[in-house]
PDB file of C-alpha atoms in Angstrom:
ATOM      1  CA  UNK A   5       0.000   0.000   0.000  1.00 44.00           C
ATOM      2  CA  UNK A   6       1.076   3.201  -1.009  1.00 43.00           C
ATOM      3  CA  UNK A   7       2.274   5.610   2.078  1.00 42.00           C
ATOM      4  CA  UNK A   8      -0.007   8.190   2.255  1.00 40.00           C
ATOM      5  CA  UNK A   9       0.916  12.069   4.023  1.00 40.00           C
ATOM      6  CA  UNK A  10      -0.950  14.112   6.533  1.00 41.00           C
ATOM      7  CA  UNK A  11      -3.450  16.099   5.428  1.00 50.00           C
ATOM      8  CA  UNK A  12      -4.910  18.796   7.948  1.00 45.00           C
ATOM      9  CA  UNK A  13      -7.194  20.223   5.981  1.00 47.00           C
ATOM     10  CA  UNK A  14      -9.075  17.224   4.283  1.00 50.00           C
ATOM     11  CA  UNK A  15     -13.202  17.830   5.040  1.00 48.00           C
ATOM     12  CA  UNK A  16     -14.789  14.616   6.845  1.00 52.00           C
ATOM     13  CA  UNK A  17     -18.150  15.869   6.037  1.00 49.00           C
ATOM     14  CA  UNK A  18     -20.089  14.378   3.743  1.00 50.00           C
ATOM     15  CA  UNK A  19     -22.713  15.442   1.395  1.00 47.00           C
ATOM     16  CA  UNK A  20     -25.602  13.650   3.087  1.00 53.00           C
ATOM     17  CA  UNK A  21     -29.163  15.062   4.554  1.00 47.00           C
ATOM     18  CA  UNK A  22     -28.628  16.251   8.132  1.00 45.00           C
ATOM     19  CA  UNK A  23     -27.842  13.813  10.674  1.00 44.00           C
ATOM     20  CA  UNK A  24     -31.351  13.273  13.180  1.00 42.00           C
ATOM     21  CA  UNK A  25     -33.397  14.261   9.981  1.00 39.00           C
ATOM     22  CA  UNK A  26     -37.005  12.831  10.367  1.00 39.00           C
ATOM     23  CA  UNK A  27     -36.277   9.253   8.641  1.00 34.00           C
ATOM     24  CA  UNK A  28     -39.719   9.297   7.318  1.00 32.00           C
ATOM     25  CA  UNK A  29     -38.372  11.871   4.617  1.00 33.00           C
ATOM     26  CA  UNK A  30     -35.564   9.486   4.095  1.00 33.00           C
ATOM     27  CA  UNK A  31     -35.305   7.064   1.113  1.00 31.00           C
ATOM     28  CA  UNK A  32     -37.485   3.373   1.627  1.00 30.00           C
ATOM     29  CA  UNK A  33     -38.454   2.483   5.374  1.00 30.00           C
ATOM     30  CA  UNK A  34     -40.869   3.776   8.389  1.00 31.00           C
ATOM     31  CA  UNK A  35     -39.826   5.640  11.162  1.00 30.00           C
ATOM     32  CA  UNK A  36     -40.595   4.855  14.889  1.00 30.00           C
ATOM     33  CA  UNK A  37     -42.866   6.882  16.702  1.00 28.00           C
ATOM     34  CA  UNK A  38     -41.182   9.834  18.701  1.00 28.00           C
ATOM     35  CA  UNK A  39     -41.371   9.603  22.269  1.00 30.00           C
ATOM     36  CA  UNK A  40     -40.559  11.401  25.212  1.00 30.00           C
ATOM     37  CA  UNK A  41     -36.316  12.550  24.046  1.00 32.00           C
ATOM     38  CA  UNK A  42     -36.121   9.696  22.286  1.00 34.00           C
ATOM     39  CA  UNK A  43     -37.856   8.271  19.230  1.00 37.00           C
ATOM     40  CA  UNK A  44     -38.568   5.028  19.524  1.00 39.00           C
ATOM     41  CA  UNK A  45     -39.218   2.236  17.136  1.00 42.00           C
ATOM     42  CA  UNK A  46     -39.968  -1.569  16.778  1.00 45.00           C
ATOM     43  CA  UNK A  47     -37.445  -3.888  16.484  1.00 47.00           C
ATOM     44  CA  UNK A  48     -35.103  -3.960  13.549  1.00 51.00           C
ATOM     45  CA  UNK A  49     -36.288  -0.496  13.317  1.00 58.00           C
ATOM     46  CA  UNK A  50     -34.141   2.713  14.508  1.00 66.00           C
ATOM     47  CA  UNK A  51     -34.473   5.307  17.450  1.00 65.00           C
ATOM     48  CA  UNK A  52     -32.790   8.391  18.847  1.00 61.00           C
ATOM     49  CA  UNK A  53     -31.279   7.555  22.367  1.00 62.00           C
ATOM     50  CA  UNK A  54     -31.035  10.951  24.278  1.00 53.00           C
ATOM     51  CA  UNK A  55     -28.048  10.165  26.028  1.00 50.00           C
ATOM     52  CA  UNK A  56     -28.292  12.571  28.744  1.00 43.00           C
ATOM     53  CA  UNK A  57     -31.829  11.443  29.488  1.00 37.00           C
ATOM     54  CA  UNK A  58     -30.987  10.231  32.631  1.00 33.00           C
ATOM     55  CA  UNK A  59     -28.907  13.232  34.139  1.00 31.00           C
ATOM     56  CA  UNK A  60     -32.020  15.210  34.601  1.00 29.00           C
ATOM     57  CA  UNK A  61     -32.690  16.455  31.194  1.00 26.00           C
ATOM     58  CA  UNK A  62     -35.890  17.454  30.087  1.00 28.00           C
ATOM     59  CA  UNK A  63     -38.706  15.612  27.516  1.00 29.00           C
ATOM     60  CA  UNK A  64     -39.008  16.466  24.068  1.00 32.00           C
ATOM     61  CA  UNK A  65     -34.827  16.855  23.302  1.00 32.00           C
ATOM     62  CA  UNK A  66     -34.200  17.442  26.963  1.00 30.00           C
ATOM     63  CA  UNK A  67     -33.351  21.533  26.656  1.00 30.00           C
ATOM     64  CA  UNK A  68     -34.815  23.578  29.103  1.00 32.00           C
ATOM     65  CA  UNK A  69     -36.238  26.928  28.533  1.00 37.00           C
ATOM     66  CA  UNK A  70     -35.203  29.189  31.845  1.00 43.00           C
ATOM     67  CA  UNK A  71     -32.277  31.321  32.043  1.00 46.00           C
ATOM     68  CA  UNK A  72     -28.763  30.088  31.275  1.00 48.00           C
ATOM     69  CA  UNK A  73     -30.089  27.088  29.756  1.00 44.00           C
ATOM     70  CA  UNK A  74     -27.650  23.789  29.211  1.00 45.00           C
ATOM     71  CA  UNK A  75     -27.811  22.719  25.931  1.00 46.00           C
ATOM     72  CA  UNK A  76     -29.325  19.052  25.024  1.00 45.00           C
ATOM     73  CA  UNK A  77     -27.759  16.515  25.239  1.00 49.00           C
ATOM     74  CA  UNK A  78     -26.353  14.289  22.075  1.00 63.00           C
ATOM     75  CA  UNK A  79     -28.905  12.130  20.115  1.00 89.00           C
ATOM     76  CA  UNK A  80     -27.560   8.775  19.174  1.00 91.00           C
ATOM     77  CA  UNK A  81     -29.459   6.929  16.027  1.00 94.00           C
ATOM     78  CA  UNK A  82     -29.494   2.977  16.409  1.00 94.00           C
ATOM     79  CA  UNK A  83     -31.290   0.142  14.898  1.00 92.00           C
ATOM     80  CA  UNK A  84     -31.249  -2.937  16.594  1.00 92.00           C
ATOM     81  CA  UNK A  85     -31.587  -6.392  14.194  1.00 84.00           C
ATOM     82  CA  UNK A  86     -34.057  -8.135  12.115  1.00 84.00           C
ATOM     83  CA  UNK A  87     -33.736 -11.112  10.279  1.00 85.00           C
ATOM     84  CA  UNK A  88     -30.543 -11.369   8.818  1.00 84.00           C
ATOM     85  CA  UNK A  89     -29.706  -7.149   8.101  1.00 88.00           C
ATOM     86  CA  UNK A  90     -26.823  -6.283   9.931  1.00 92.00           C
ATOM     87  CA  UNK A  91     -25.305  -4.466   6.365  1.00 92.00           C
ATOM     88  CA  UNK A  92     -28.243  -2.447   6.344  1.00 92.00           C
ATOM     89  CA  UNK A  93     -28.492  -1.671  10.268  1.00 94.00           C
ATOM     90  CA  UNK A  94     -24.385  -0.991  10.090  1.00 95.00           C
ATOM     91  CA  UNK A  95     -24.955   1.669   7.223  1.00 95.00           C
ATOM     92  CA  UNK A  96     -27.893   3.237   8.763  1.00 95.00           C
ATOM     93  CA  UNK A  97     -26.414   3.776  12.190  1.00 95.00           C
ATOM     94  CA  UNK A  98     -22.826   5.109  10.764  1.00 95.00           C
ATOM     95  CA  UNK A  99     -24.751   7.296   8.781  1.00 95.00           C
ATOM     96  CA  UNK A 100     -26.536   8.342  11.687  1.00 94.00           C
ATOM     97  CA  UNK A 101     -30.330   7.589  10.031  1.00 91.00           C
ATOM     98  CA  UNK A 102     -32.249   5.357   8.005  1.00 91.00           C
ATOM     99  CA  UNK A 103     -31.289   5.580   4.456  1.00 90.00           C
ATOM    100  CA  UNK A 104     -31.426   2.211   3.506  1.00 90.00           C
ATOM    101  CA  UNK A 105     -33.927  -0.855   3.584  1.00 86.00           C
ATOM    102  CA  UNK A 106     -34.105  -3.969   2.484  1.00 85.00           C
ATOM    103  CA  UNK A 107     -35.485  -2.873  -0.518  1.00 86.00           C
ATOM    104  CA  UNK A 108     -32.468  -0.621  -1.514  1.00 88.00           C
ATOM    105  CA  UNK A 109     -29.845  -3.181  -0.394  1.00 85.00           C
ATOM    106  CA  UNK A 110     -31.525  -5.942  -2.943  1.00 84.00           C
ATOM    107  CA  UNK A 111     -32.179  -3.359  -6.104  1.00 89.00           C
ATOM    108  CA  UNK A 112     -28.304  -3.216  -5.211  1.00 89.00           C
ATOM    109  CA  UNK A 113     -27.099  -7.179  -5.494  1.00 84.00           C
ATOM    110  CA  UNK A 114     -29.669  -7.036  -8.492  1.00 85.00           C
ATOM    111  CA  UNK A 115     -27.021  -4.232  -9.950  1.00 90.00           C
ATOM    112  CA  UNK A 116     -24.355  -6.014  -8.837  1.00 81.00           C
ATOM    113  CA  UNK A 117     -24.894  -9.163 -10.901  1.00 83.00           C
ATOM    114  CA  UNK A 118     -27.934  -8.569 -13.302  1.00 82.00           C
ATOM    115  CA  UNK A 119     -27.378 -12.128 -14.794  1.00 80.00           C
ATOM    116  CA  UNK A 120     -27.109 -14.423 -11.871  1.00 77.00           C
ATOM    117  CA  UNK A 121     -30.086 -16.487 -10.973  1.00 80.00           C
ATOM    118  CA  UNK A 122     -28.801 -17.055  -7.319  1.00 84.00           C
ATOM    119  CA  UNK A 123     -27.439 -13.788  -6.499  1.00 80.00           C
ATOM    120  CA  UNK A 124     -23.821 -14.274  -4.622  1.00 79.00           C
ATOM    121  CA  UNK A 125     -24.153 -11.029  -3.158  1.00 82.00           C
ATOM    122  CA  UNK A 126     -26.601 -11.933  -0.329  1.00 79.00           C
ATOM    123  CA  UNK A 127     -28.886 -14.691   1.633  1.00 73.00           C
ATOM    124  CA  UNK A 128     -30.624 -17.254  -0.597  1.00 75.00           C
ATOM    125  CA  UNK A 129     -33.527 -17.205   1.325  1.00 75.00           C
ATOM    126  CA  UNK A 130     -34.091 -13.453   0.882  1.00 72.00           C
ATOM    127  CA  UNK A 131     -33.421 -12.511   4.849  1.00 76.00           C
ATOM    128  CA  UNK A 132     -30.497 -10.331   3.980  1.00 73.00           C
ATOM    129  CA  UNK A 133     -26.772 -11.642   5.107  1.00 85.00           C
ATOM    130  CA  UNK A 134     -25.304  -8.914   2.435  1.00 85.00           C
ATOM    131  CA  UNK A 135     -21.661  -8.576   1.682  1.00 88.00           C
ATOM    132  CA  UNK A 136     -19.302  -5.944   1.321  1.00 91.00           C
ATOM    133  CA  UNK A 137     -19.992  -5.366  -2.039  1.00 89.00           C
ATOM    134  CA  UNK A 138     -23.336  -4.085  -1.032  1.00 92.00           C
ATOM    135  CA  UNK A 139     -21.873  -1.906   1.693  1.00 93.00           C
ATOM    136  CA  UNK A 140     -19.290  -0.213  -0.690  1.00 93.00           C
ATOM    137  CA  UNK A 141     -21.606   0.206  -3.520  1.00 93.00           C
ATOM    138  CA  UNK A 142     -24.718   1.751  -0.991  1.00 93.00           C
ATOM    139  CA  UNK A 143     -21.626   4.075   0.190  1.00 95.00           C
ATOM    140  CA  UNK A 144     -20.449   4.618  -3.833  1.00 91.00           C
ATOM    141  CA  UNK A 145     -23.792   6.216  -4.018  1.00 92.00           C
ATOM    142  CA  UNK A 146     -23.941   8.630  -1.038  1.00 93.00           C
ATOM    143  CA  UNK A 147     -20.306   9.966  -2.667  1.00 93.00           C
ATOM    144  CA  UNK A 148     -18.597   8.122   0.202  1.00 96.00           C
ATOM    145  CA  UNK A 149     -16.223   5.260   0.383  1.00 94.00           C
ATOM    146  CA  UNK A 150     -14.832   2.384   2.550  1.00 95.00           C
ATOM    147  CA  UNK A 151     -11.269   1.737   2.607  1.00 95.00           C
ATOM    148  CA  UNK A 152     -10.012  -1.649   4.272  1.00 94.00           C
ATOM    149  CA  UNK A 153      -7.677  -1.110   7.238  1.00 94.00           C
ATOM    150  CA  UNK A 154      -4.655  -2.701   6.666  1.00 92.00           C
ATOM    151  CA  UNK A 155      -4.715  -5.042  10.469  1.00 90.00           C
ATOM    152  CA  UNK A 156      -0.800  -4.796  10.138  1.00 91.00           C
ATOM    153  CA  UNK A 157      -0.445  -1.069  10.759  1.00 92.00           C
ATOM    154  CA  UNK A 158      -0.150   0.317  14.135  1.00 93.00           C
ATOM    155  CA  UNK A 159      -3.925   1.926  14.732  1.00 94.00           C
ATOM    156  CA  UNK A 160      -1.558   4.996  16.262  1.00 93.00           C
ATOM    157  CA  UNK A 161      -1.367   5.686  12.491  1.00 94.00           C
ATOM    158  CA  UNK A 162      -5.300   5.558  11.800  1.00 95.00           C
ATOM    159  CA  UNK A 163      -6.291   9.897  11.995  1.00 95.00           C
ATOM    160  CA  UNK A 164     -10.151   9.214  13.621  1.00 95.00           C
ATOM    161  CA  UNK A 165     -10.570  12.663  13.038  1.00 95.00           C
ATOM    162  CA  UNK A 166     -10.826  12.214   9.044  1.00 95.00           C
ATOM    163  CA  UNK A 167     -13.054   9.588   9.157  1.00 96.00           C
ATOM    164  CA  UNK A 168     -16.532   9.587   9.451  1.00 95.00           C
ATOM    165  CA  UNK A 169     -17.277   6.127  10.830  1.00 96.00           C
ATOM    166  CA  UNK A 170     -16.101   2.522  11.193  1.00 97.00           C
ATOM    167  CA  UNK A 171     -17.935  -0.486  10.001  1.00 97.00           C
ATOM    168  CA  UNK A 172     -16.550  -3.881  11.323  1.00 95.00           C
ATOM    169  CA  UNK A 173     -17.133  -7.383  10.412  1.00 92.00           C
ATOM    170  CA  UNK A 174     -16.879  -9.928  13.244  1.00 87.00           C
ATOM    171  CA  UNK A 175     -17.462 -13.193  14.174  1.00 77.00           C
ATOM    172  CA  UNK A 176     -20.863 -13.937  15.680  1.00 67.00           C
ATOM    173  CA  UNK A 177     -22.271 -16.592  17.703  1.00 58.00           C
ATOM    174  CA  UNK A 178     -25.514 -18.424  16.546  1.00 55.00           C
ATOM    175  CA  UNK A 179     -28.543 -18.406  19.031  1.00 55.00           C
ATOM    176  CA  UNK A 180     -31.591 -20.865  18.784  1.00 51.00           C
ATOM    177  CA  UNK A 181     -33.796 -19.162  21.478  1.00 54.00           C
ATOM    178  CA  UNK A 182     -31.877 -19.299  24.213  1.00 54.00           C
ATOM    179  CA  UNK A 183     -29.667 -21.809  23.180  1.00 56.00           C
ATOM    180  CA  UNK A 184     -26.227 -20.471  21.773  1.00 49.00           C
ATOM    181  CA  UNK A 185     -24.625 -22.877  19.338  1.00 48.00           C
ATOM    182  CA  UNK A 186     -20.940 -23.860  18.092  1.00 46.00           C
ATOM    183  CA  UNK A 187     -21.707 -21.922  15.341  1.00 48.00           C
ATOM    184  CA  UNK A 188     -19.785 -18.480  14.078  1.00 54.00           C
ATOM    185  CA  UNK A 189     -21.650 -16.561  11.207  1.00 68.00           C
ATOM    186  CA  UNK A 190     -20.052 -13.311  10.297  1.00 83.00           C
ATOM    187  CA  UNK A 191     -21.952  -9.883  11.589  1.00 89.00           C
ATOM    188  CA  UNK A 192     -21.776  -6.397  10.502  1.00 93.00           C
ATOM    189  CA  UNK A 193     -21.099  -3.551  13.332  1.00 94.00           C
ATOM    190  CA  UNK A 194     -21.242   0.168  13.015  1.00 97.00           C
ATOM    191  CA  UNK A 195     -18.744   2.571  15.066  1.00 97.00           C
ATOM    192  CA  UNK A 196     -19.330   6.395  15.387  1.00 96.00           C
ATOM    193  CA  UNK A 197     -18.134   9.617  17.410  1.00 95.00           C
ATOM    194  CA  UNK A 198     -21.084  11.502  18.208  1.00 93.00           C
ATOM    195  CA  UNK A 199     -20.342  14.823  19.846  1.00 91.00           C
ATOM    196  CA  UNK A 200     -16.738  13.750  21.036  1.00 91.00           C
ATOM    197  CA  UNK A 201     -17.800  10.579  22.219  1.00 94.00           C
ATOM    198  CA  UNK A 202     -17.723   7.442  20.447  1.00 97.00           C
ATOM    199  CA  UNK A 203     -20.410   4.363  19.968  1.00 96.00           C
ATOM    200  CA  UNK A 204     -20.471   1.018  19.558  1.00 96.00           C
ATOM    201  CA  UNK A 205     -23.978   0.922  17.701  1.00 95.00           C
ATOM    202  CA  UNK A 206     -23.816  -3.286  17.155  1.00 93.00           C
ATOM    203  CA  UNK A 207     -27.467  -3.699  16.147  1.00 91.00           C
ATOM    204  CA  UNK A 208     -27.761  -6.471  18.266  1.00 92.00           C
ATOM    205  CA  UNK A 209     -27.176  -4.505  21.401  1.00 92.00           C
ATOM    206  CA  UNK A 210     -30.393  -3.001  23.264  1.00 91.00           C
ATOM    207  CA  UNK A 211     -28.901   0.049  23.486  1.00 92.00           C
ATOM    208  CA  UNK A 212     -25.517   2.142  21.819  1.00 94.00           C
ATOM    209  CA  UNK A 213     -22.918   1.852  24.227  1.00 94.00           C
ATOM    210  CA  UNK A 214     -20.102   3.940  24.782  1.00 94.00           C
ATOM    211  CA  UNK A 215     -16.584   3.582  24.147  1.00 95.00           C
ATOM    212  CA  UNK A 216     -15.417   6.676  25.028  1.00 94.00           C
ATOM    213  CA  UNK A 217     -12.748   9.375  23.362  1.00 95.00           C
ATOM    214  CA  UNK A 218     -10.023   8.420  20.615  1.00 95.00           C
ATOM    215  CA  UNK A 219      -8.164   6.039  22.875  1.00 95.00           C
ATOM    216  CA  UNK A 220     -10.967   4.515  24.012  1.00 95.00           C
ATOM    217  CA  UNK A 221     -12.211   3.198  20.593  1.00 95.00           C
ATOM    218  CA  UNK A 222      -8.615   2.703  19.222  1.00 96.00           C
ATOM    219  CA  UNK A 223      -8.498   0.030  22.709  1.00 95.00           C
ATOM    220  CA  UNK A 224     -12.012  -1.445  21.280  1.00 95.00           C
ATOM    221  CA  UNK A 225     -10.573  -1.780  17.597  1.00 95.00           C
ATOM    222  CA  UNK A 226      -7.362  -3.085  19.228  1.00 94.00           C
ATOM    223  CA  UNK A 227      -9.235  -5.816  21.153  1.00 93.00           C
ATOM    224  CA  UNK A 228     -11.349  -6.700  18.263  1.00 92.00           C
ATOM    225  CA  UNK A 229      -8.439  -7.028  15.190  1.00 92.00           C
ATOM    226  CA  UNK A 230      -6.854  -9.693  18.202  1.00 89.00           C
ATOM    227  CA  UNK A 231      -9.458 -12.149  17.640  1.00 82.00           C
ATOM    228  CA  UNK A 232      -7.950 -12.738  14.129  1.00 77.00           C
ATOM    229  CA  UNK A 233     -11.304 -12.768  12.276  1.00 82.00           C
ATOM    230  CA  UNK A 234     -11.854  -8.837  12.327  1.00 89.00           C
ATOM    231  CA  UNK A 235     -12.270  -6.709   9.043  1.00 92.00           C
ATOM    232  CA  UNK A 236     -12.304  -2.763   9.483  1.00 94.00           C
ATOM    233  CA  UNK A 237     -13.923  -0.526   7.074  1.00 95.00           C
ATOM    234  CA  UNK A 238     -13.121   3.035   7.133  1.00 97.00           C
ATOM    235  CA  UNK A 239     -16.110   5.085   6.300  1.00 97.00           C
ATOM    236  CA  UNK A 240     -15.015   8.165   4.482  1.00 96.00           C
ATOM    237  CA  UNK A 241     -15.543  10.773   1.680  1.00 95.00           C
ATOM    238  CA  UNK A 242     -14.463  10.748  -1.486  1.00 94.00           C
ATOM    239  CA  UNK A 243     -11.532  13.471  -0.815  1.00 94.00           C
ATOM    240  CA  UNK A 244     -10.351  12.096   1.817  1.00 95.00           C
ATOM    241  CA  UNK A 245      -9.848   8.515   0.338  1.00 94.00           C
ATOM    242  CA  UNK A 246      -8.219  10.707  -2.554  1.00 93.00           C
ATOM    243  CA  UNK A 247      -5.645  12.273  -0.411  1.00 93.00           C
ATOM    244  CA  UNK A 248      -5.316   9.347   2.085  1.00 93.00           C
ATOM    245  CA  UNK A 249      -5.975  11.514   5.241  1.00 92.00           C
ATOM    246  CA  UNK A 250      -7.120   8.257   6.872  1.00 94.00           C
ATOM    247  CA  UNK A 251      -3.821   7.703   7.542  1.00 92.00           C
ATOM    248  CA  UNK A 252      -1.039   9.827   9.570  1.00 87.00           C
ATOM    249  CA  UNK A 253       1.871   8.552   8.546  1.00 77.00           C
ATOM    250  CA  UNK A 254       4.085  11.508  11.712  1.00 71.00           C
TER     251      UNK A 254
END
């Protein structure tokens, strides 16, 4: 791989609606119903966890109106899983809302490989289980990209800072109710920094859990690449793949 040189300037925004937007305006899929600073949905569906909910802060956004008034606290978007659509749960949640479906991921594989009868590109039964090639191309069209962290570099090298999100593929167990079995199937995982503080937004989790500041999700990325079965995808823009920000190289 190429070395690449530090770029301080390189944008990490991308060209995207705003982050929170009401995902009813957003391309295929419902929204959950809002409730009180957070919206809520069903499972497999996505909601806005007010993270300071619990620290005293007020309904509807948590910002109170009196005099020298704190400011709200950080909404975090998650979906939690259905069926087999941890791609589309991973893109939604590093994106920060619902921009994809099930819908969109399939009219994808169809693009993918028009002339396949048995599409390689996900489940055979139709429950999802999409591979990267969906997850680049979905990102392709949003004028972003995903570029595959090289496990041998030092993550001191990876600049956070230019990247707008992680998506990891891991290992998973296999449940049967409550039975787990000696089975691994592989599972998509989302990563973001939302105001300064950075998410593990696994779809499978109840709720987004935090990891903390740079160091603390450079220790999560460290622990996961040890299991040996870990892919990282850099979620980026265009530029910034162009220049190779991602990587400091001081």
């Amino acid at each position: 791989m190429p070395g690449a040189v530090v770029c301080a300037v390189c944008p990490v925004s991308a060209v995207l609606p705003a982050p929170h937007s009401d995902p009813r305006t957003a391309a295929q899929g419902d929204a959950g119903a809002p409730g009180s600073g957070e919206q809520r949905g069903r499972r497999g569906e996505g909601r806005f966890l007010a993270t300071g909910k619990r620290r005293g802060w007020g309904a509807e956004g948590g910002m109170s109106q009196g005099p020298g008034a704190q400011p709200s606290p950080p909404s975090v978007y998650h979906e939690r899983q259905r069926l087999e659509l941890c791609a589309i749960h991973a893109l939604n949640n590093v994106l920060q809302q619902q921009l994809f479906s099930q819908e969109a991921a399939d009219e994808i594989c169809k693009r993918l490989a028009p002339d396949s009868r048995l599409n390689p590109h996900r489940s055979l039964l139709g429950t999802g289980n999409y591979d990267v090639n969906v997850i680049m191309a979905a990102l392709q069209g949003l004028g972003l990209a995903a570029v595959w962290w090289d496990r041998r570099r030092p993550l001191s090298q990876l600049a956070l800072p230019q990247v707008l999100g992680l998506i990891l593929n891991l290992p998973s167990p296999v449940s049967l109710g409550l039975l787990t079995l000696p089975l691994r199937r592989r599972h998509w995982v989302a990563l973001r920094q939302v105001d300064g503080v950075y998410y593990n937004l696994d779809s499978k989790l109840r709720a987004p859990q935090a990891l903390g500041d740079e160091d603390g999700v450079r220790a999560f990325l460290e622990a996961s690449l040890a299991q040996g079965l870990c892919q990282v995808l850099l979620v980026v823009t265009k530029e910034v793949e162009d220049m190779g920000c991602w990587l400091r190289t001081d």
